[in-house]
Amino acid sequence: MKILGIIPARGQSKGLPGKNIKLLADKPLIAYTIGAALESKFINRTIVSTDDFEIMDIAKNFGAEVPFLRPDYLALDTTTTVEVVLDLLANLKATEDYVPDYVCLLQCTSPLRNSADIDECITQCLNSDFDACYSISEAESSPYWMKIFDGQKLTSFIKTDTILRRQDLPKVYSLNGAIYFVKTSELLKYSSLHLPNATGYIMPRNRSVDIDTDIDFELAQILAKKGSL
């Protein structure tokens, strides 16, 4: 079975410039995700998709493949992740006749996710009838308590006649962005990473940090020092 690990890493970031190679503890941020992918017992190929020569060199130094640079038109703020994945798959098919059975998308902004998380997510999918498994974590705020504000009036996001106590609320989960494991045939069928027939792998919050801002990065530094890495 061919399982391809894909790590997207654009050169520019509005929220935190240069974040993908910013040093976390003693290594570039991207190195943690590359290491987790290489340590996985299921992923048998790890490719970084980037438009940046420096990221390419760092990725190769830490053991990932970078067979080609991403074109500029796929390195824009408006570029979606699935566009990057589809372009990479098309290039691999055209140049190597390589088509993986599954794609495991790993965002390098989730450095606290480890190889055990990856393998458990993959195992849950392979041992089921689902076409995908996504890493999730329990949401901090319930949508039952969320409001829509138009500048004047507050209205409930979810209409209910009952005011629920915290202990009565159903558990809800958010995609934490760390792992997207999808069957390639279904990904190509829907042109989407978000498949209808999917399950979830629950990760603890301390490994679910998604780095987008300086505050997120500082939190990851603190958790790294406490042994989450």
Short mmCIF file of C-alpha atoms in Angstrom, two decimals:
data_model
loop_
_atom_site.label_atom_id
_atom_site.label_comp_id
_atom_site.label_asym_id
_atom_site.label_seq_id
_atom_site.Cartn_x
_atom_site.Cartn_y
_atom_site.Cartn_z
CA MET A 1 0.00 0.00 0.00
CA LYS A 2 1.35 3.40 -1.01
CA ILE A 3 0.76 6.13 1.56
CA LEU A 4 2.12 9.55 0.65
CA GLY A 5 2.82 12.15 3.30
CA ILE A 6 2.39 15.68 1.95
CA ILE A 7 3.63 18.68 3.91
CA PRO A 8 2.63 22.06 2.40
CA ALA A 9 5.00 24.89 3.32
CA ARG A 10 4.55 28.23 1.59
CA GLY A 11 7.39 30.74 1.81
CA GLN A 12 5.32 33.72 2.90
CA SER A 13 2.84 34.01 5.76
CA LYS A 14 0.83 37.07 6.69
CA GLY A 15 0.09 36.03 10.26
CA LEU A 16 3.64 35.06 11.23
CA PRO A 17 6.28 35.78 8.56
CA GLY A 18 8.69 32.91 7.94
CA LYS A 19 6.84 30.70 10.41
CA ASN A 20 7.49 27.42 8.60
CA ILE A 21 11.23 27.65 9.26
CA LYS A 22 11.12 29.72 12.45
CA LEU A 23 13.11 28.01 15.20
CA LEU A 24 10.98 26.16 17.72
CA ALA A 25 13.23 25.03 20.57
CA ASP A 26 16.32 24.01 18.57
CA LYS A 27 14.85 23.14 15.15
CA PRO A 28 12.96 24.81 12.30
CA LEU A 29 9.20 24.42 12.69
CA ILE A 30 8.87 22.25 9.59
CA ALA A 31 11.43 19.76 10.93
CA TYR A 32 9.01 18.45 13.56
CA THR A 33 6.39 17.48 11.01
CA ILE A 34 8.97 15.94 8.68
CA GLY A 35 10.33 13.92 11.60
CA ALA A 36 6.88 12.69 12.60
CA ALA A 37 6.11 11.63 9.02
CA LEU A 38 9.42 9.78 8.66
CA GLU A 39 8.86 7.99 11.97
CA SER A 40 5.38 6.81 10.94
CA LYS A 41 5.18 3.08 10.32
CA PHE A 42 2.63 3.63 7.54
CA ILE A 43 3.84 6.61 5.51
CA ASN A 44 6.34 5.33 2.95
CA ARG A 45 7.06 8.59 1.14
CA THR A 46 7.23 12.15 2.49
CA ILE A 47 7.13 15.15 0.15
CA VAL A 48 7.22 18.85 1.01
CA SER A 49 5.39 21.21 -1.35
CA THR A 50 6.97 24.66 -1.28
CA ASP A 51 7.67 27.66 -3.49
CA ASP A 52 10.70 28.67 -1.42
CA PHE A 53 14.33 27.61 -2.04
CA GLU A 54 15.33 27.97 1.63
CA ILE A 55 12.44 25.79 2.79
CA MET A 56 13.35 23.28 0.07
CA ASP A 57 16.94 23.03 1.33
CA ILE A 58 15.88 22.70 4.97
CA ALA A 59 13.26 20.07 4.12
CA LYS A 60 15.80 17.99 2.23
CA ASN A 61 18.31 18.29 5.07
CA PHE A 62 15.75 16.81 7.45
CA GLY A 63 14.97 13.88 5.14
CA ALA A 64 11.96 14.93 3.07
CA GLU A 65 11.70 14.89 -0.71
CA VAL A 66 11.14 18.09 -2.67
CA PRO A 67 10.96 16.83 -6.27
CA PHE A 68 9.93 20.22 -7.65
CA LEU A 69 9.10 23.74 -6.51
CA ARG A 70 5.48 24.81 -6.33
CA PRO A 71 4.53 27.31 -9.09
CA ASP A 72 3.97 30.92 -8.02
CA TYR A 73 0.27 30.82 -8.87
CA LEU A 74 -0.16 28.13 -6.20
CA ALA A 75 1.66 30.16 -3.54
CA LEU A 76 -0.88 32.97 -3.16
CA ASP A 77 -2.94 33.94 -0.12
CA THR A 78 -6.00 32.72 -2.03
CA THR A 79 -4.53 29.30 -2.87
CA THR A 80 -6.34 26.42 -1.20
CA THR A 81 -4.58 23.40 0.25
CA VAL A 82 -6.47 20.99 -1.99
CA GLU A 83 -5.23 22.88 -5.07
CA VAL A 84 -1.66 22.29 -3.88
CA VAL A 85 -2.33 18.60 -3.23
CA LEU A 86 -4.02 18.05 -6.61
CA ASP A 87 -1.15 19.78 -8.42
CA LEU A 88 1.41 17.63 -6.62
CA LEU A 89 -0.48 14.42 -7.40
CA ALA A 90 -0.79 15.42 -11.07
CA ASN A 91 2.95 16.10 -11.28
CA LEU A 92 3.85 12.79 -9.66
CA LYS A 93 1.52 10.94 -12.03
CA ALA A 94 2.97 12.72 -15.07
CA THR A 95 6.65 12.43 -14.16
CA GLU A 96 6.81 9.11 -12.30
CA ASP A 97 3.49 7.38 -12.97
CA TYR A 98 3.16 7.37 -9.18
CA VAL A 99 -0.32 7.37 -7.65
CA PRO A 100 -0.60 6.73 -3.90
CA ASP A 101 -3.46 4.75 -2.42
CA TYR A 102 -3.82 7.31 0.37
CA VAL A 103 -2.64 10.83 1.05
CA CYS A 104 -1.70 11.92 4.56
CA LEU A 105 -1.65 15.72 4.65
CA LEU A 106 0.40 17.08 7.55
CA GLN A 107 0.53 20.81 8.18
CA CYS A 108 3.82 21.97 9.65
CA THR A 109 1.96 24.48 11.82
CA SER A 110 1.04 21.53 14.08
CA PRO A 111 4.49 20.63 15.45
CA LEU A 112 3.23 18.91 18.61
CA ARG A 113 1.47 16.17 16.65
CA ASN A 114 3.69 13.07 16.72
CA SER A 115 4.14 9.86 14.75
CA ALA A 116 1.91 7.94 17.17
CA ASP A 117 -0.92 10.37 16.40
CA ILE A 118 -0.37 9.87 12.67
CA ASP A 119 -0.31 6.08 12.94
CA GLU A 120 -3.41 5.93 15.13
CA CYS A 121 -5.32 8.19 12.73
CA ILE A 122 -4.30 6.00 9.79
CA THR A 123 -5.13 2.80 11.69
CA GLN A 124 -8.62 4.03 12.54
CA CYS A 125 -9.30 4.70 8.88
CA LEU A 126 -7.79 1.50 7.49
CA ASN A 127 -9.71 -0.61 10.03
CA SER A 128 -13.03 0.94 9.01
CA ASP A 129 -15.26 1.53 6.00
CA PHE A 130 -14.49 5.25 6.01
CA ASP A 131 -12.66 7.02 3.20
CA ALA A 132 -10.91 9.52 5.45
CA CYS A 133 -9.87 10.22 9.01
CA TYR A 134 -9.18 13.70 10.36
CA SER A 135 -7.51 14.70 13.60
CA ILE A 136 -9.93 16.53 15.86
CA SER A 137 -9.91 18.02 19.34
CA GLU A 138 -12.71 18.91 21.72
CA ALA A 139 -13.93 22.43 21.00
CA GLU A 140 -13.26 25.01 23.69
CA SER A 141 -16.62 26.74 23.15
CA SER A 142 -19.92 25.08 22.39
CA PRO A 143 -21.83 26.36 19.35
CA TYR A 144 -24.96 26.19 21.51
CA TRP A 145 -23.60 29.20 23.42
CA MET A 146 -22.35 31.09 20.38
CA LYS A 147 -24.04 34.23 19.11
CA ILE A 148 -24.30 36.13 15.83
CA PHE A 149 -23.76 39.88 16.22
CA ASP A 150 -24.74 42.27 13.43
CA GLY A 151 -23.44 45.33 15.25
CA GLN A 152 -26.65 45.83 17.18
CA LYS A 153 -28.59 42.69 18.05
CA LEU A 154 -27.30 39.38 19.39
CA THR A 155 -29.02 36.27 18.04
CA SER A 156 -28.35 32.62 18.77
CA PHE A 157 -26.17 30.71 16.32
CA ILE A 158 -28.19 27.55 17.05
CA LYS A 159 -31.88 28.10 17.69
CA THR A 160 -33.09 26.32 20.82
CA ASP A 161 -35.89 26.92 23.28
CA THR A 162 -33.90 25.38 26.09
CA ILE A 163 -31.01 27.03 27.89
CA LEU A 164 -28.57 24.20 28.32
CA ARG A 165 -26.29 23.84 31.30
CA ARG A 166 -22.63 23.21 30.51
CA GLN A 167 -22.87 19.65 31.81
CA ASP A 168 -25.86 18.98 29.53
CA LEU A 169 -24.21 20.17 26.32
CA PRO A 170 -23.21 17.50 23.78
CA LYS A 171 -19.49 17.23 23.14
CA VAL A 172 -18.44 18.93 19.92
CA TYR A 173 -15.14 18.68 18.10
CA SER A 174 -13.11 20.85 15.76
CA LEU A 175 -10.70 19.83 13.03
CA ASN A 176 -7.34 20.74 14.55
CA GLY A 177 -5.49 20.80 11.21
CA ALA A 178 -2.78 18.34 12.23
CA ILE A 179 -3.70 15.26 10.15
CA TYR A 180 -5.86 14.72 7.06
CA PHE A 181 -5.75 11.09 5.94
CA VAL A 182 -7.76 10.52 2.76
CA LYS A 183 -8.23 7.86 0.12
CA THR A 184 -6.72 9.21 -3.09
CA SER A 185 -9.51 7.99 -5.37
CA GLU A 186 -12.11 9.83 -3.28
CA LEU A 187 -9.94 12.95 -3.03
CA LEU A 188 -9.75 13.04 -6.83
CA LYS A 189 -13.45 12.26 -7.19
CA TYR A 190 -14.55 15.19 -4.99
CA SER A 191 -11.52 17.47 -5.59
CA SER A 192 -11.62 17.99 -1.85
CA LEU A 193 -9.82 16.95 1.30
CA HIS A 194 -13.13 17.07 3.16
CA LEU A 195 -14.88 13.85 2.25
CA PRO A 196 -18.46 12.98 3.25
CA ASN A 197 -17.61 9.48 4.49
CA ALA A 198 -15.09 10.31 7.21
CA THR A 199 -14.23 9.54 10.81
CA GLY A 200 -12.16 11.37 13.40
CA TYR A 201 -9.14 10.76 15.59
CA ILE A 202 -9.31 12.66 18.88
CA MET A 203 -6.12 14.45 19.92
CA PRO A 204 -5.55 16.16 23.28
CA ARG A 205 -5.44 19.95 23.28
CA ASN A 206 -1.80 20.06 24.36
CA ARG A 207 -0.81 18.46 21.03
CA SER A 208 -3.39 20.33 18.95
CA VAL A 209 -1.76 23.77 18.84
CA ASP A 210 -2.08 25.25 15.33
CA ILE A 211 0.49 28.01 14.87
CA ASP A 212 -0.77 31.09 13.04
CA THR A 213 0.30 33.98 15.28
CA ASP A 214 3.09 34.95 17.68
CA ILE A 215 0.89 33.93 20.60
CA ASP A 216 0.38 30.46 19.12
CA PHE A 217 4.13 30.14 18.62
CA GLU A 218 4.89 31.15 22.21
CA LEU A 219 2.35 28.61 23.46
CA ALA A 220 4.04 25.91 21.37
CA GLN A 221 7.41 26.93 22.86
CA ILE A 222 6.03 26.55 26.39
CA LEU A 223 4.46 23.17 25.65
CA ALA A 224 7.64 22.00 23.92
CA LYS A 225 9.66 22.80 27.03
CA LYS A 226 7.16 20.83 29.10
CA GLY A 227 7.74 17.77 26.97
CA SER A 228 4.88 17.79 24.47
CA LEU A 229 7.41 17.38 21.65
#
